[in-house]
Tab-separated table of C-alpha atoms in Angstrom:
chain	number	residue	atom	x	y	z
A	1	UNK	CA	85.217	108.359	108.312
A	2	UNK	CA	85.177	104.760	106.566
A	3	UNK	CA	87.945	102.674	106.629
A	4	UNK	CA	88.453	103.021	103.361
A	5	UNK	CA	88.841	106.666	103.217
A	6	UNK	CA	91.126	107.076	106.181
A	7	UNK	CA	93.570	104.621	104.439
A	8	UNK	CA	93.725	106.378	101.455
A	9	UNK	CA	94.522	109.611	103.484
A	10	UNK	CA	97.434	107.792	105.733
A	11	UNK	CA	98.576	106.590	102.211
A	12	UNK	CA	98.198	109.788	100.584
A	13	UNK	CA	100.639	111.648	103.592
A	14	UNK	CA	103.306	108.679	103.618
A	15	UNK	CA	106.417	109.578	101.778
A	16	UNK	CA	107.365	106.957	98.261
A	17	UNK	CA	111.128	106.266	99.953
A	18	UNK	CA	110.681	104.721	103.551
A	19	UNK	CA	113.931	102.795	103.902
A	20	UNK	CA	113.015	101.095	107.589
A	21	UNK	CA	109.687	103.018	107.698
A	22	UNK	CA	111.372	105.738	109.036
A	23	UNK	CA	111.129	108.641	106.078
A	24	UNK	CA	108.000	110.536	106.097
A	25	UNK	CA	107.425	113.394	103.403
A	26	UNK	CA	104.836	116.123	104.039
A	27	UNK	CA	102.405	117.313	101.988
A	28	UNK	CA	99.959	120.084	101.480
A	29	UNK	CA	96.040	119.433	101.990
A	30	UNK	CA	95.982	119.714	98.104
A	31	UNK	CA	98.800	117.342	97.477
A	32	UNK	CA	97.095	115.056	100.110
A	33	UNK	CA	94.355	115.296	98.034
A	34	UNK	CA	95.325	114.465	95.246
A	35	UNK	CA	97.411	111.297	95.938
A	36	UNK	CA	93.909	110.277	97.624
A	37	UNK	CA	91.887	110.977	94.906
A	38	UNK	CA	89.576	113.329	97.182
A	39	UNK	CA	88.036	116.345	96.956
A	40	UNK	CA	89.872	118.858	99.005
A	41	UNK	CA	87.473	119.860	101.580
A	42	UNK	CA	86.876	116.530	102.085
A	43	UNK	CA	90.677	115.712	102.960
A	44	UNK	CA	91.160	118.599	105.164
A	45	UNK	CA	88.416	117.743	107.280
A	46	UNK	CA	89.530	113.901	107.225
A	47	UNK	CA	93.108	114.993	108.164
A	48	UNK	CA	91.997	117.146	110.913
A	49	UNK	CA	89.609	113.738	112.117
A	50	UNK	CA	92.766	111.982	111.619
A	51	UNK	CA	94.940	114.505	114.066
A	52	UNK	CA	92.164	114.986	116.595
A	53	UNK	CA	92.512	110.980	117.550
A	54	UNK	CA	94.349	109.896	120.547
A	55	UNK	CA	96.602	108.686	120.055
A	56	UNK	CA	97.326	111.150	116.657
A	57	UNK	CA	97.857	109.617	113.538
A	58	UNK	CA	98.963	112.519	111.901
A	59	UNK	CA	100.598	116.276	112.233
A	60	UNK	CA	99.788	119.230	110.619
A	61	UNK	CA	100.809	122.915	111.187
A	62	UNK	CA	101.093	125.694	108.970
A	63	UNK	CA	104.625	126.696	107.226
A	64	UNK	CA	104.890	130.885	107.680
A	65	UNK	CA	107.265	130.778	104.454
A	66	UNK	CA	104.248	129.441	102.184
A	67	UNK	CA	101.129	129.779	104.447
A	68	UNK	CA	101.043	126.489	103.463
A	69	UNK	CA	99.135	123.711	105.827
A	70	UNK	CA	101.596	120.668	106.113
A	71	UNK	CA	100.967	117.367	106.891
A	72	UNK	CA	103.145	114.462	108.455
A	73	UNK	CA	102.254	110.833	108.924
A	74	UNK	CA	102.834	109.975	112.704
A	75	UNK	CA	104.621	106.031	113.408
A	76	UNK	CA	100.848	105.375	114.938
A	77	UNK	CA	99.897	106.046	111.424
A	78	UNK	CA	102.325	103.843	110.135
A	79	UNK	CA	100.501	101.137	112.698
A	80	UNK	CA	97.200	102.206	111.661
A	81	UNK	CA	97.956	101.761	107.846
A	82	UNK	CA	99.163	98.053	108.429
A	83	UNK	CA	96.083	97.198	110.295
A	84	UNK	CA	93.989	98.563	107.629
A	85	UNK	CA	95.158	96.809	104.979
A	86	UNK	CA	95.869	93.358	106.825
């Protein structure tokens, strides 16, 4: 995954309100998706990529309410968001 990609998907999971950095939001794949302006294959497998790292920049798991697939933005993806855009 390009750099450019996996910063719009850490983007795309981070919540609008992070007083202190400390608020995260979660997100379907689609809603991922669309903040990131990707198709949504395409984000599911690059938030999967994203989880799979050591350490993980993300979280997913799957709400048995919805059957929805939610996503969280890790602090290492907070880390990885500010070294991207430096």
């Amino acid at each position: 995954m390009d750099d450019e990609t996996r910063r719009r998907l850490l983007r795309a999971v981070m919540g609008e309100d992070q007083p202190g950095r400390g608020r995260v939001r979660r997100w379907t794949v689609l809603e991922a998706a669309e903040r990131a302006g990707l198709v949504l294959s395409h984000a599911r497998r690059g938030l999967r990529e994203l989880r799979d790292q050591e350490p993980p920049l993300v979280w997913g798991d799957i709400d048995a309410g919805i059957g929805e697939e939610l996503w969280w933005l890790l602090p290492s993806g907070l880390n990885e968001l500010d070294r991207l855009e430096a």
